Amino acid sequence: MDSQPVHMPCPTRFAVDRLRSAGLRPTRQRIALAGLLFAKGDRHLTAEELHDEASGAGIPVSLATVYNTLHQFTDAGMLRVLAIESSKTYFDTNTSDHHHFFIEGDNEVMDIPMGSILVDGLPNVPEGMEIAHVDVVVRLRHKG
Amino acid sequence: MDSQPVHMPCPTRFAVDRLRSAGLRPTRQRIALAGLLFAKGDRHLTAEELHDEASGAGIPVSLATVYNTLHQFTDAGMLRVLAIESSKTYFDTNTSDHHHFFIEGDNEVMDIPMGSILVDGLPNVPEGMEIAHVDVVVRLRHKG
DNA sequence: CTGTGTGCAAACTCTTTGCATAAGT
DNA sequence: ACTTATGCAAAGAGTTTGCACACAG
């Protein structure tokens, strides 16, 4: 019956399709990184974290390529950059409009559940400007 | 009548007092930097900007000292650090609770007038955590 | 094949640090 | 005098870039 033999596992298929529709050539490294990024729900990663994860998964990819790839994905609208902490760039796999917890000390980023925060009374924007985005970061610390 | 001759201009006096009450020795450099920072209302500066400004004002101070001083002022509660853009640290002379515009392209930071923004419906905070701070950044772009 | 992507290493930016010198009290 | 701050230069983290080689179409 199966006249179209499938040689690749499903996550790879998924990644390949996503890359193609973004106009990016599905190379080994991009497929692998997309697989890691988009397989398990929303994630917030630095380039270094993703690089470590790839290495750990037996995918040899250079840090430079991880950076390049993350920026390509960002330009293609598959990722969003978070400016939460100076000195480290976090990439968010959830590109929809939402906000974040940042846990000081642990340097961990978490999504704030949609709809549970409300920003109101936005101020008048200066002449000739428009709002590109509103970012809310709720910084948490350990109690005690 | 004036039995206490005043040899220093007023801004210096002010800076010296501020430094003393923060427990910081009022050195030439600290006095000069405090003068620049706190003389003209609320400001949002990077270390490099302040360094340039000091140099321009004929105050020779090294960039390393500017960084050290900004951190000492921050620890003393005289400044706040803004994490608005990756790769650059902005120091805010307004330590009260308020939010910011960030103009993309120009990389300029502006205060949002107090009370003109309202964050409501803060989400439940995870167990054992408390809110340290809520930061709202309204990112603006030039229209057209 | 042809063009694009990758890896490596070097460059670059921002920031911190160590140590001898200078300044404050 | 005694202590603390400063300047310089070097080190350090994170990120980017240039160029030869490798891979996808």
PDB file of N, CA, C and O (backbone and C1' of nucleotides) in Angstrom, chain A residues 2 4-20 25-32, chain D residues 23-25:
ATOM      1  N   ASP A   2       1.817   1.213   0.879  1.00  0.00           N
ATOM      2  CA  ASP A   2       2.606   2.417   1.094  1.00  0.00           C
ATOM      3  C   ASP A   2       3.555   2.623  -0.083  1.00  0.00           C
ATOM      4  O   ASP A   2       4.706   2.248  -0.053  1.00  0.00           O
ATOM      5  N   GLN A   4       4.797   5.292  -1.094  1.00  0.00           N
ATOM      6  CA  GLN A   4       5.808   6.309  -0.847  1.00  0.00           C
ATOM      7  C   GLN A   4       6.602   5.967   0.403  1.00  0.00           C
ATOM      8  O   GLN A   4       6.260   6.387   1.503  1.00  0.00           O
ATOM      9  N   PRO A   5       7.676   5.232   0.240  1.00  0.00           N
ATOM     10  CA  PRO A   5       8.428   4.783   1.408  1.00  0.00           C
ATOM     11  C   PRO A   5       8.953   5.975   2.218  1.00  0.00           C
ATOM     12  O   PRO A   5       9.457   6.943   1.650  1.00  0.00           O
ATOM     13  N   VAL A   6       8.829   5.892   3.510  1.00  0.00           N
ATOM     14  CA  VAL A   6       9.296   6.957   4.383  1.00  0.00           C
ATOM     15  C   VAL A   6      10.575   6.474   5.060  1.00  0.00           C
ATOM     16  O   VAL A   6      10.574   5.541   5.828  1.00  0.00           O
ATOM     17  N   HIS A   7      11.637   7.147   4.737  1.00  0.00           N
ATOM     18  CA  HIS A   7      12.920   6.741   5.304  1.00  0.00           C
ATOM     19  C   HIS A   7      13.315   7.568   6.515  1.00  0.00           C
ATOM     20  O   HIS A   7      14.242   7.236   7.216  1.00  0.00           O
ATOM     21  N   MET A   8      12.615   8.668   6.691  1.00  0.00           N
ATOM     22  CA  MET A   8      12.996   9.560   7.783  1.00  0.00           C
ATOM     23  C   MET A   8      11.950   9.528   8.870  1.00  0.00           C
ATOM     24  O   MET A   8      10.762   9.436   8.584  1.00  0.00           O
ATOM     25  N   PRO A   9      12.398   9.682  10.112  1.00  0.00           N
ATOM     26  CA  PRO A   9      11.429   9.768  11.208  1.00  0.00           C
ATOM     27  C   PRO A   9      10.652  11.060  11.106  1.00  0.00           C
ATOM     28  O   PRO A   9      11.083  12.034  10.498  1.00  0.00           O
ATOM     29  N   CYS A  10       9.504  11.049  11.718  1.00  0.00           N
ATOM     30  CA  CYS A  10       8.573  12.154  11.574  1.00  0.00           C
ATOM     31  C   CYS A  10       9.111  13.531  11.952  1.00  0.00           C
ATOM     32  O   CYS A  10       8.879  14.498  11.235  1.00  0.00           O
ATOM     33  N   PRO A  11       9.806  13.674  13.085  1.00  0.00           N
ATOM     34  CA  PRO A  11      10.283  15.006  13.460  1.00  0.00           C
ATOM     35  C   PRO A  11      11.124  15.640  12.356  1.00  0.00           C
ATOM     36  O   PRO A  11      11.052  16.852  12.117  1.00  0.00           O
ATOM     37  N   THR A  12      11.893  14.844  11.680  1.00  0.00           N
ATOM     38  CA  THR A  12      12.724  15.347  10.603  1.00  0.00           C
ATOM     39  C   THR A  12      11.874  15.890   9.466  1.00  0.00           C
ATOM     40  O   THR A  12      12.092  16.987   8.965  1.00  0.00           O
ATOM     41  N   ARG A  13      10.877  15.088   9.070  1.00  0.00           N
ATOM     42  CA  ARG A  13       9.912  15.529   8.053  1.00  0.00           C
ATOM     43  C   ARG A  13       9.372  16.901   8.375  1.00  0.00           C
ATOM     44  O   ARG A  13       9.417  17.820   7.571  1.00  0.00           O
ATOM     45  N   PHE A  14       8.897  17.024   9.599  1.00  0.00           N
ATOM     46  CA  PHE A  14       8.311  18.255  10.094  1.00  0.00           C
ATOM     47  C   PHE A  14       9.288  19.421   9.944  1.00  0.00           C
ATOM     48  O   PHE A  14       8.946  20.479   9.403  1.00  0.00           O
ATOM     49  N   ALA A  15      10.507  19.178  10.382  1.00  0.00           N
ATOM     50  CA  ALA A  15      11.526  20.231  10.323  1.00  0.00           C
ATOM     51  C   ALA A  15      11.819  20.614   8.872  1.00  0.00           C
ATOM     52  O   ALA A  15      11.934  21.793   8.539  1.00  0.00           O
ATOM     53  N   VAL A  16      11.931  19.598   8.028  1.00  0.00           N
ATOM     54  CA  VAL A  16      12.221  19.852   6.615  1.00  0.00           C
ATOM     55  C   VAL A  16      11.135  20.731   6.004  1.00  0.00           C
ATOM     56  O   VAL A  16      11.425  21.724   5.320  1.00  0.00           O
ATOM     57  N   ASP A  17       9.884  20.384   6.273  1.00  0.00           N
ATOM     58  CA  ASP A  17       8.775  21.174   5.728  1.00  0.00           C
ATOM     59  C   ASP A  17       8.825  22.614   6.214  1.00  0.00           C
ATOM     60  O   ASP A  17       8.628  23.556   5.448  1.00  0.00           O
ATOM     61  N   ARG A  18       9.081  22.748   7.497  1.00  0.00           N
ATOM     62  CA  ARG A  18       9.135  24.109   8.068  1.00  0.00           C
ATOM     63  C   ARG A  18      10.212  24.938   7.432  1.00  0.00           C
ATOM     64  O   ARG A  18      10.038  26.122   7.160  1.00  0.00           O
ATOM     65  N   LEU A  19      11.365  24.314   7.222  1.00  0.00           N
ATOM     66  CA  LEU A  19      12.479  25.028   6.612  1.00  0.00           C
ATOM     67  C   LEU A  19      12.148  25.426   5.189  1.00  0.00           C
ATOM     68  O   LEU A  19      12.368  26.562   4.767  1.00  0.00           O
ATOM     69  N   ARG A  20      11.606  24.471   4.431  1.00  0.00           N
ATOM     70  CA  ARG A  20      11.269  24.762   3.036  1.00  0.00           C
ATOM     71  C   ARG A  20      10.288  25.913   2.940  1.00  0.00           C
ATOM     72  O   ARG A  20      10.489  26.846   2.148  1.00  0.00           O
ATOM     73  N   ARG A  25      17.145  26.300   2.865  1.00  0.00           N
ATOM     74  CA  ARG A  25      17.526  24.962   2.414  1.00  0.00           C
ATOM     75  C   ARG A  25      17.663  24.025   3.608  1.00  0.00           C
ATOM     76  O   ARG A  25      18.359  24.337   4.566  1.00  0.00           O
ATOM     77  N   PRO A  26      16.980  22.910   3.539  1.00  0.00           N
ATOM     78  CA  PRO A  26      17.029  21.977   4.668  1.00  0.00           C
ATOM     79  C   PRO A  26      18.348  21.215   4.723  1.00  0.00           C
ATOM     80  O   PRO A  26      18.434  20.105   4.202  1.00  0.00           O
ATOM     81  N   THR A  27      19.330  21.797   5.342  1.00  0.00           N
ATOM     82  CA  THR A  27      20.621  21.115   5.512  1.00  0.00           C
ATOM     83  C   THR A  27      20.599  20.278   6.781  1.00  0.00           C
ATOM     84  O   THR A  27      19.712  20.437   7.612  1.00  0.00           O
ATOM     85  N   ARG A  28      21.568  19.389   6.892  1.00  0.00           N
ATOM     86  CA  ARG A  28      21.661  18.537   8.086  1.00  0.00           C
ATOM     87  C   ARG A  28      21.532  19.359   9.363  1.00  0.00           C
ATOM     88  O   ARG A  28      20.720  19.072  10.230  1.00  0.00           O
ATOM     89  N   GLN A  29      22.373  20.385   9.449  1.00  0.00           N
ATOM     90  CA  GLN A  29      22.446  21.156  10.699  1.00  0.00           C
ATOM     91  C   GLN A  29      21.138  21.892  10.984  1.00  0.00           C
ATOM     92  O   GLN A  29      20.651  21.892  12.115  1.00  0.00           O
ATOM     93  N   ARG A  30      20.575  22.506   9.951  1.00  0.00           N
ATOM     94  CA  ARG A  30      19.326  23.241  10.169  1.00  0.00           C
ATOM     95  C   ARG A  30      18.212  22.297  10.594  1.00  0.00           C
ATOM     96  O   ARG A  30      17.397  22.622  11.454  1.00  0.00           O
ATOM     97  N   ILE A  31      18.169  21.113   9.938  1.00  0.00           N
ATOM     98  CA  ILE A  31      17.142  20.138  10.298  1.00  0.00           C
ATOM     99  C   ILE A  31      17.299  19.708  11.749  1.00  0.00           C
ATOM    100  O   ILE A  31      16.338  19.680  12.525  1.00  0.00           O
ATOM    101  N   ALA A  32      18.538  19.425  12.119  1.00  0.00           N
ATOM    102  CA  ALA A  32      18.792  18.969  13.484  1.00  0.00           C
ATOM    103  C   ALA A  32      18.423  20.050  14.501  1.00  0.00           C
ATOM    104  O   ALA A  32      17.749  19.790  15.499  1.00  0.00           O
TER     105      ALA A  32
ATOM    106  P    DC D  23      30.394  16.689   3.164  1.00  0.00           P
ATOM    107  O5'  DC D  23      28.955  17.213   2.762  1.00  0.00           O
ATOM    108  C5'  DC D  23      28.271  18.076   3.672  1.00  0.00           C
ATOM    109  C4'  DC D  23      27.180  18.799   2.917  1.00  0.00           C
ATOM    110  C3'  DC D  23      26.217  17.861   2.176  1.00  0.00           C
ATOM    111  O3'  DC D  23      24.920  18.226   2.575  1.00  0.00           O
ATOM    112  C1'  DC D  23      26.987  19.586   0.751  1.00  0.00           C
ATOM    113  P    DA D  24      23.672  17.299   2.298  1.00  0.00           P
ATOM    114  O5'  DA D  24      22.789  18.258   1.385  1.00  0.00           O
ATOM    115  C5'  DA D  24      22.336  19.496   1.927  1.00  0.00           C
ATOM    116  C4'  DA D  24      21.554  20.253   0.872  1.00  0.00           C
ATOM    117  C3'  DA D  24      20.484  19.426   0.164  1.00  0.00           C
ATOM    118  O3'  DA D  24      19.348  20.257  -0.048  1.00  0.00           O
ATOM    119  C1'  DA D  24      22.103  20.168  -1.398  1.00  0.00           C
ATOM    120  P    DG D  25      18.110  19.767  -0.854  1.00  0.00           P
ATOM    121  O5'  DG D  25      18.383  20.355  -2.294  1.00  0.00           O
ATOM    122  C5'  DG D  25      18.142  21.731  -2.558  1.00  0.00           C
ATOM    123  C4'  DG D  25      18.333  21.970  -4.053  1.00  0.00           C
ATOM    124  C3'  DG D  25      17.370  21.178  -4.925  1.00  0.00           C
ATOM    125  O3'  DG D  25      16.894  22.006  -5.982  1.00  0.00           O
ATOM    126  C1'  DG D  25      19.600  20.675  -5.517  1.00  0.00           C
TER     127       DG D  25
END
